[in-house]
XYZ file of C-alpha atoms in Angstrom:
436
model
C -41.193 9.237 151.450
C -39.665 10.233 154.406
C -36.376 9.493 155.329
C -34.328 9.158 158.659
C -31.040 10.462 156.992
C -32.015 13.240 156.018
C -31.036 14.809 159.342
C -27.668 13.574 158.678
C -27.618 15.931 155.358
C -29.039 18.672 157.657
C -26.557 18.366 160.433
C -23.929 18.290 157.851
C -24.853 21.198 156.252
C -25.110 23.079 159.350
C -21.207 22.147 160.563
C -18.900 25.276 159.551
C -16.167 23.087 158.034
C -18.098 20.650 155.607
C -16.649 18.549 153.704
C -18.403 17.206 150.509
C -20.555 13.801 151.295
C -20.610 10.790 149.246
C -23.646 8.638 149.638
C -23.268 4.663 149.241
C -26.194 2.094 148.506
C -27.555 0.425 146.031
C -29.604 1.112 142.819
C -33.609 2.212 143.776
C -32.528 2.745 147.477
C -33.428 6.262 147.591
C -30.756 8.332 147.239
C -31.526 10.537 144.644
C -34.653 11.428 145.882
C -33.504 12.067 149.393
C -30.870 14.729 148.102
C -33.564 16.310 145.635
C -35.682 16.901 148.652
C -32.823 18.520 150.575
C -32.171 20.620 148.329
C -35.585 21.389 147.817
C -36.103 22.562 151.392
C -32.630 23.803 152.442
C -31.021 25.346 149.261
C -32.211 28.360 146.769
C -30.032 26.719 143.991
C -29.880 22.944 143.049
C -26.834 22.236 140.546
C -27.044 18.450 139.267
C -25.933 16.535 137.056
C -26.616 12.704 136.680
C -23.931 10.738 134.582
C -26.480 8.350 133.577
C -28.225 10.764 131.200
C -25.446 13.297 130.986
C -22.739 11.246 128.646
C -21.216 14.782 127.545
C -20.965 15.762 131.257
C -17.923 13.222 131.655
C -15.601 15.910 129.615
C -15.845 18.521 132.894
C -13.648 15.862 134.877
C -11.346 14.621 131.897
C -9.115 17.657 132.663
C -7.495 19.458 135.217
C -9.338 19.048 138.264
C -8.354 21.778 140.171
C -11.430 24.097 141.666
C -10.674 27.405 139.115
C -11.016 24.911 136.117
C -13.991 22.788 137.743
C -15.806 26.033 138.652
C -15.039 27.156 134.877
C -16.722 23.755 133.645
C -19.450 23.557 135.713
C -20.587 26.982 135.214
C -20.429 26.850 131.468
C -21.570 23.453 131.269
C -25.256 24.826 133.381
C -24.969 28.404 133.142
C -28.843 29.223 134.235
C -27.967 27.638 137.364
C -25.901 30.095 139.617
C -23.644 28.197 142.073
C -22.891 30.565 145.102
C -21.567 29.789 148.606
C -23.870 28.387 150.728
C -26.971 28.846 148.452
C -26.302 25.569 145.824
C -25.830 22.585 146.421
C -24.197 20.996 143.864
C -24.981 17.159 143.222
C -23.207 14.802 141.254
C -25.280 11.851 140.948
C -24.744 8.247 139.218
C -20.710 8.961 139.700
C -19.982 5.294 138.753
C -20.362 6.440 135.877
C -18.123 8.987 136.475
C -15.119 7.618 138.891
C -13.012 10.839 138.396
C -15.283 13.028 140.195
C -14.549 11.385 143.500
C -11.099 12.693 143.149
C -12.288 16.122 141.987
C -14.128 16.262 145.703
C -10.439 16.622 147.441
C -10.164 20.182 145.280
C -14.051 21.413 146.483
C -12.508 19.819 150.140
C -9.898 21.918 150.033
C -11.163 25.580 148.412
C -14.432 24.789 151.223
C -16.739 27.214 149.585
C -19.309 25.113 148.284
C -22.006 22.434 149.955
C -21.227 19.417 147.444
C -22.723 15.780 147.427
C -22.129 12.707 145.021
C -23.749 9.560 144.703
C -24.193 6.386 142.572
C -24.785 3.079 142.900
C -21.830 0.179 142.532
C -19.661 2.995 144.257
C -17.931 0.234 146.487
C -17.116 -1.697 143.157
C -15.744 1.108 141.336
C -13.304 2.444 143.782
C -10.361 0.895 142.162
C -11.076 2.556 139.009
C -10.316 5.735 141.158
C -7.067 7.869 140.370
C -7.084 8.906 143.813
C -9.692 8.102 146.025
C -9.779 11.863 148.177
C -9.091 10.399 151.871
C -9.745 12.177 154.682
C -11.420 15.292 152.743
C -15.140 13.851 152.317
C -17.552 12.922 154.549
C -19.720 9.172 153.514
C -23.121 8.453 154.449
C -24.897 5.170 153.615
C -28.226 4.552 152.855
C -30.182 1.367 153.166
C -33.863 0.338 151.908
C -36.304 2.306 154.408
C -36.582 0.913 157.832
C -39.605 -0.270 159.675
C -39.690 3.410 161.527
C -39.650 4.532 157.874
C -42.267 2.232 156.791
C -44.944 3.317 159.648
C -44.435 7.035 158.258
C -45.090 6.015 155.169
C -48.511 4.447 155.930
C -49.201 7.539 157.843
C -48.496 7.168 161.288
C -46.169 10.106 163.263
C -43.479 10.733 165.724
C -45.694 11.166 168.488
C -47.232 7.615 168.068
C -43.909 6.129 167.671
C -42.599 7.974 170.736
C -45.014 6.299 172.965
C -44.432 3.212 171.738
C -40.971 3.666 172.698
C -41.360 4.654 175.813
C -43.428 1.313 176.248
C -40.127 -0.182 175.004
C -37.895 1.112 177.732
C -40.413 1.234 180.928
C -40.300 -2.701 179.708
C -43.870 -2.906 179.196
C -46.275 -4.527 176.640
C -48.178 -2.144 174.651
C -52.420 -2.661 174.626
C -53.296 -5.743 173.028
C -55.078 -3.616 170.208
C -52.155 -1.637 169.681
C -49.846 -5.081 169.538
C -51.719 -6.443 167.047
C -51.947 -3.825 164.738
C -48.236 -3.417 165.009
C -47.551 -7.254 164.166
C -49.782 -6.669 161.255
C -47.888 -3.943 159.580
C -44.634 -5.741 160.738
C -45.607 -8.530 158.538
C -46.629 -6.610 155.805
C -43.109 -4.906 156.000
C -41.679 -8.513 155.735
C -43.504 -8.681 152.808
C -43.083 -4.802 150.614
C -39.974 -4.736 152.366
C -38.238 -0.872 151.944
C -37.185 -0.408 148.577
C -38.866 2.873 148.402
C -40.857 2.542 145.064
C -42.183 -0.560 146.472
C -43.237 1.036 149.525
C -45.033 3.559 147.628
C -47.070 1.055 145.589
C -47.721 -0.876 148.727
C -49.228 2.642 150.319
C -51.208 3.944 147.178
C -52.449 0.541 146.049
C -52.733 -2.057 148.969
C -52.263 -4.360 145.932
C -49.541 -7.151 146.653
C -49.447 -7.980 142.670
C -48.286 -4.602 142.105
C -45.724 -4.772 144.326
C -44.037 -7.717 143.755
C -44.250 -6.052 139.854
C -42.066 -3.756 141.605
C -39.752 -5.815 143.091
C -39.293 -8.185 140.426
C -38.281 -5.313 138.122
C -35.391 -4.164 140.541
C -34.131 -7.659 140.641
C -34.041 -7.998 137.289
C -32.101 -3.843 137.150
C -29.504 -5.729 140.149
C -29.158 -8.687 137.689
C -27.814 -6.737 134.892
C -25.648 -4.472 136.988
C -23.450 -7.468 137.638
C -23.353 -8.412 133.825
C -22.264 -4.486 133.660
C -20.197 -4.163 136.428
C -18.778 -7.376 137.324
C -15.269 -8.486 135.640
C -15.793 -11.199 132.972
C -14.431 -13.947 135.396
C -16.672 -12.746 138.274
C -19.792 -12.147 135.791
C -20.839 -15.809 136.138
C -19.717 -16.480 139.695
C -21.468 -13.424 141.241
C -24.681 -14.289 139.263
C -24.799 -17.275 140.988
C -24.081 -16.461 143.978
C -26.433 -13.413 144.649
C -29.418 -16.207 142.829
C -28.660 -18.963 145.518
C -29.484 -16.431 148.127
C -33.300 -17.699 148.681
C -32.185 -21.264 148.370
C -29.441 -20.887 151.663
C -32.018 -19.033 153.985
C -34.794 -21.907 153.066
C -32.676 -24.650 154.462
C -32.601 -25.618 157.969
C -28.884 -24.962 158.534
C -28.675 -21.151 157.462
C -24.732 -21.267 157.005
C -23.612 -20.549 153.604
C -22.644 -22.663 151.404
C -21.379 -23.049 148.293
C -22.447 -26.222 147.345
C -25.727 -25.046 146.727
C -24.144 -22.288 144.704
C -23.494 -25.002 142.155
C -22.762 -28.834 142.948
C -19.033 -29.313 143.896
C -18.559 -25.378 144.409
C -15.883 -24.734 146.811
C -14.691 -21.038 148.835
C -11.818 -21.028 146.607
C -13.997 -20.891 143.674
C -16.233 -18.653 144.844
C -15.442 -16.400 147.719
C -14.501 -13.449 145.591
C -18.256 -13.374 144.383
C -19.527 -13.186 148.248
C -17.143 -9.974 148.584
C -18.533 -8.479 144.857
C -21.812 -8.306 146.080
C -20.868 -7.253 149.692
C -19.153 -4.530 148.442
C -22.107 -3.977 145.653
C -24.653 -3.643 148.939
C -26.851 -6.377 147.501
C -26.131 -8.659 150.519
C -25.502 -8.777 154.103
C -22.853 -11.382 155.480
C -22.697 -12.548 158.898
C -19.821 -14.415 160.370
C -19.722 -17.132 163.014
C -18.601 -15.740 166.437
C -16.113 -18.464 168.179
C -16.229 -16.841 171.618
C -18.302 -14.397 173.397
C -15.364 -11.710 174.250
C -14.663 -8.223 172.976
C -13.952 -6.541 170.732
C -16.433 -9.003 168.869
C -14.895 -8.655 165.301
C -11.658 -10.405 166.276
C -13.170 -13.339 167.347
C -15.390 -13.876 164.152
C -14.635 -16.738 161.414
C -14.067 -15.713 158.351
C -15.110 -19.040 156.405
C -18.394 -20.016 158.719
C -21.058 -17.155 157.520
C -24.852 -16.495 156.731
C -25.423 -14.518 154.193
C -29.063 -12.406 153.979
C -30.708 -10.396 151.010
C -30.018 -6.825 151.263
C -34.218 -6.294 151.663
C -36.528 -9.163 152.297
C -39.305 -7.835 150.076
C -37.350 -8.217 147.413
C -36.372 -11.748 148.731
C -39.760 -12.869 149.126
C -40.054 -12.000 145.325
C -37.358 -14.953 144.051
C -39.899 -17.703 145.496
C -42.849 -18.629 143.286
C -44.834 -20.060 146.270
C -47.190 -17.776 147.776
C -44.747 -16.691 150.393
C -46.128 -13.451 150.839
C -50.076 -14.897 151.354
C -48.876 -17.563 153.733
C -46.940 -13.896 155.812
C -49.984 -11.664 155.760
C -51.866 -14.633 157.729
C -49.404 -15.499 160.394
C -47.935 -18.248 159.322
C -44.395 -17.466 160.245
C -42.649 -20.548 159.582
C -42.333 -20.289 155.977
C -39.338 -21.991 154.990
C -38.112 -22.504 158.324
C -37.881 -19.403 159.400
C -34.973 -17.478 157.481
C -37.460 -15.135 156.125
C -37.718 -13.779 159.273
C -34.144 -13.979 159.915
C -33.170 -11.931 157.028
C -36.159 -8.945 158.138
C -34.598 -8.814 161.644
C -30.713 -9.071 160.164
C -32.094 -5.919 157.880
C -33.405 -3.766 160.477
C -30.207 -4.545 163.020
C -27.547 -3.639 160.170
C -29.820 -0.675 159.571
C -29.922 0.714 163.220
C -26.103 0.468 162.839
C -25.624 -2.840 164.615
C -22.694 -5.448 163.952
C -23.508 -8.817 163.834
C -22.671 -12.362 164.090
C -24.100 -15.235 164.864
C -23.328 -18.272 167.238
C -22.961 -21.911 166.896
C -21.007 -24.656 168.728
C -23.383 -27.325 167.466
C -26.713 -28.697 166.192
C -27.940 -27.846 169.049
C -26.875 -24.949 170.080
C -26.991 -22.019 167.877
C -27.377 -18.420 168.000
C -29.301 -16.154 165.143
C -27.736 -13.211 166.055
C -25.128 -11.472 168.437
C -24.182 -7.823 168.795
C -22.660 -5.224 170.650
C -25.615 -3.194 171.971
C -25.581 -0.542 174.792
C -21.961 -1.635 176.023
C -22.880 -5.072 176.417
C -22.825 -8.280 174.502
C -25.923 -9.277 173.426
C -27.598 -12.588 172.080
C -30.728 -12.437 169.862
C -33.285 -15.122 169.029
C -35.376 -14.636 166.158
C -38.796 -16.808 166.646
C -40.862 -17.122 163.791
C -43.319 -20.009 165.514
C -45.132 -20.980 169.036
C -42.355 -22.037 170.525
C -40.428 -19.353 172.461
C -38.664 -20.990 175.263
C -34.964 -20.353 173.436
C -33.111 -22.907 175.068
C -30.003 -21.878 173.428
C -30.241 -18.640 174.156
C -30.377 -19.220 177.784
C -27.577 -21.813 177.164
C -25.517 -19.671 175.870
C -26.564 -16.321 178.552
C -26.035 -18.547 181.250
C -22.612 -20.471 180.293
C -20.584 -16.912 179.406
C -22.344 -15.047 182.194
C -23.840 -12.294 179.505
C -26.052 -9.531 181.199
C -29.486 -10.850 178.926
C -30.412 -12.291 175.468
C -33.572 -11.066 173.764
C -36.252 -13.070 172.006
C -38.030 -11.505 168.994
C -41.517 -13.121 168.249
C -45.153 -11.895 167.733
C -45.870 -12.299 171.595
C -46.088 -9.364 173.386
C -43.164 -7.914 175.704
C -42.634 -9.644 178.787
C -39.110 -8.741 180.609
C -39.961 -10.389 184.107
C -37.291 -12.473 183.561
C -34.183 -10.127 183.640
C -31.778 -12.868 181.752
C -34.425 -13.338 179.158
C -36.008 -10.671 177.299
C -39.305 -11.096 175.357
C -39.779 -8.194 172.950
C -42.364 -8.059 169.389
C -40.855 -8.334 166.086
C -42.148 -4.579 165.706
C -39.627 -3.275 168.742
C -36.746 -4.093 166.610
C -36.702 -0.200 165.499
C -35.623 0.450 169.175
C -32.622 -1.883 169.342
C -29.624 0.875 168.438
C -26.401 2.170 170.298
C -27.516 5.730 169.494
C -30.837 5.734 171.165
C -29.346 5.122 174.485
């Protein structure tokens, strides 16, 4: 399964002053696979070691941590496996398990000899149970479920198609109508596998929608018991709840969070904590309420008016026991009012590296998304029906004199109106700073 990051690991491993990178996500997001492939391609040696499986392991970083011991350790602890500069790379994986080795990276930081990578799930729970988190000495990379670039490769298609249809993207003109509609298809079908990567797989090898929702259910159920196992005993209960509502808050017509539907009478007070658990586990996305269109963005955000969206919307799709994913396939797009839709498009922006918040001054005037995108502020419309004509948006472009505001539907690309932009669902995989 291909992956866009791993040209990160290769431009990191070509810089002369590495330091060692830690990769954040969540369980079944690929990490461990992306590194083993690295290493597979880049390295002659591949040292790992995966707390997980490796209980007896944990003794190397119960001591001294200073490189001559570690070096001592690690080489007795695997000594088939030679670790030499710049031919091993050396992996520590499932480090929640583990916290101590994140301070042990400071000592490879510092000696700079070695190519050295950790990972683990939960890592942005179990920081505080870190002597000494190693600051300024390691390099982090985070990794998401795959995109809808990702996706494409997946089901076989290849840079040079997805080139053109880029350059479609910024000449500002709409693809072949063949082309569009096969496009929208697999757009929808991403909607519906979503990117965990084993579900992905399935989707590919089988075509069988049973199977993958199989899939998804099971890594649900694996996210479900890391909170029993990672949460504190007062946030056990709370966070449960919380990440379970999820579906319920995107089906209503009002996507703001709240905690009343958590559980009847549930307040921020009683609950906020458990919004910042799962944050910080990367099981959710959270969204905040812009008040004004002015920069920089993130000071003008509420911190109590939010949407919250489901870290991959396959996985989403499998908490309802409708026939969501049926209803998707065929084009009906506005299942449950839409927030299916919102949550796919919320995935793919926070995976291109986008901000965002969303904007509401009333009933009637509201905002999915806003962003920062190629130096300007930038209102998007998600529209899951018919209707396209965004009267907010236009609202909201015209009253604070923003440069455009882009609608996302299954219509084709129209830009002849320069204040309103008309682009497919599918050309979200273009909308990034770093593409400019």
């Amino acid at each position: 399964m291909r992956r866009e990051q791993y040209q990160t690991l290769k431009n990191w491993k070509e810089k002369k002053n590495k330091k060692p990178m830690i990769i954040f996500g969540a369980r079944q997001v690929g990490k461990t696979y992306l590194v083993q492939e690295f290493a597979k391609d880049n390295y002659e040696y591949f040292y790992t070691i995966n707390f997980e499986f490796e209980k007896e392991a944990l003794d190397i970083f119960s001591g001294n941590l200073d490189i001559k011991t570690l070096l001592i350790q690690l080489s007795s602890y695997q000594p088939n496996v030679p670790i030499i500069e710049g031919k091993t790379l050396i992996f520590f994986d499932e480090v929640q398990k583990c916290p101590q080795v994140l301070t042990a990276l400071k000592s490879f930081a510092l000696d700079g000899r070695f190519d050295v990578i950790a990972s683990g799930s939960m890592l942005g729970i179990i920081m505080h149970e870190v002597s000494s988190y190693p600051v300024g000495y390691v390099e982090t990379m985070h990794m998401k479920p795959m995109s809808f670039k990702e996706f494409l490769w997946a089901n076989g298609y290849v840079d040079e198609q997805i080139d053109t249809y880029k350059e479609y993207f910024l000449e500002q003109k709409p693809l072949p109508d063949g082309l569009h509609h096969t496009l929208n298809k697999y757009f929808l079908y991403y909607v519906v596998v979503g990117g965990m990567p084993e579900a992905v797989r399935t989707f590919v090898q089988t075509s069988n929608i049973h199977d993958v929702v199989v899939v998804q259910k099971r890594i649900i159920a694996d996210y479900e018991n890391d909170i029993a196992k990672y949460a504190s005993k007062a946030m056990k209960e709370k966070a449960r709840e919380c990440f379970k509502s999820i579906p319920d808050q995107l089906a209503k017509d009002n996507k703001k969070f709240q905690y009343k539907v958590v559980k009847a009478g549930g307040t921020a007070r009683g609950y906020g904590n458990s919004i910042g658990w799962i944050t910080d586990a990367g099981l959710g996305m959270k969204v905040n309420r812009l008040k004004t269109f002015d920069i920089p963005l993130r000071a003008y955000q509420d911190p109590n008016a939010f949407k919250f969206y489901f870290m991959d919307t396959g996985l989403l799709l499998a908490f309802y026991e409708e026939n969501v994913s049926y209803e998707i396939i065929n084009g009906n797009m506005g299942v449950f009012k839409g927030g299916i839709f919102e949550n796919a498009i919320a995935q793919c922006l926070i995976t291109n590296g986008l901000n965002l918040y969303y904007f509401q001054k009333s009933d009637y005037l509201e905002v999915d998304f806003v962003t920062w995108l190629h130096s300007r502020i930038v209102p998007i419309e998600v529209k899951s029906g018919n209707n396209t004509k965004a009267k907010s948006l236009k609202a909201v472009v015209e009253q604070n004199q923003l440069d455009y505001g882009i609608v996302l539907s299954m219509n084709p690309l129209n830009c002849s109106n320069e204040k309103i932009k008309f682009f497919p669902l599918y050309m979200v995989m273009f909308l990034q700073n770093n593409e400019e």
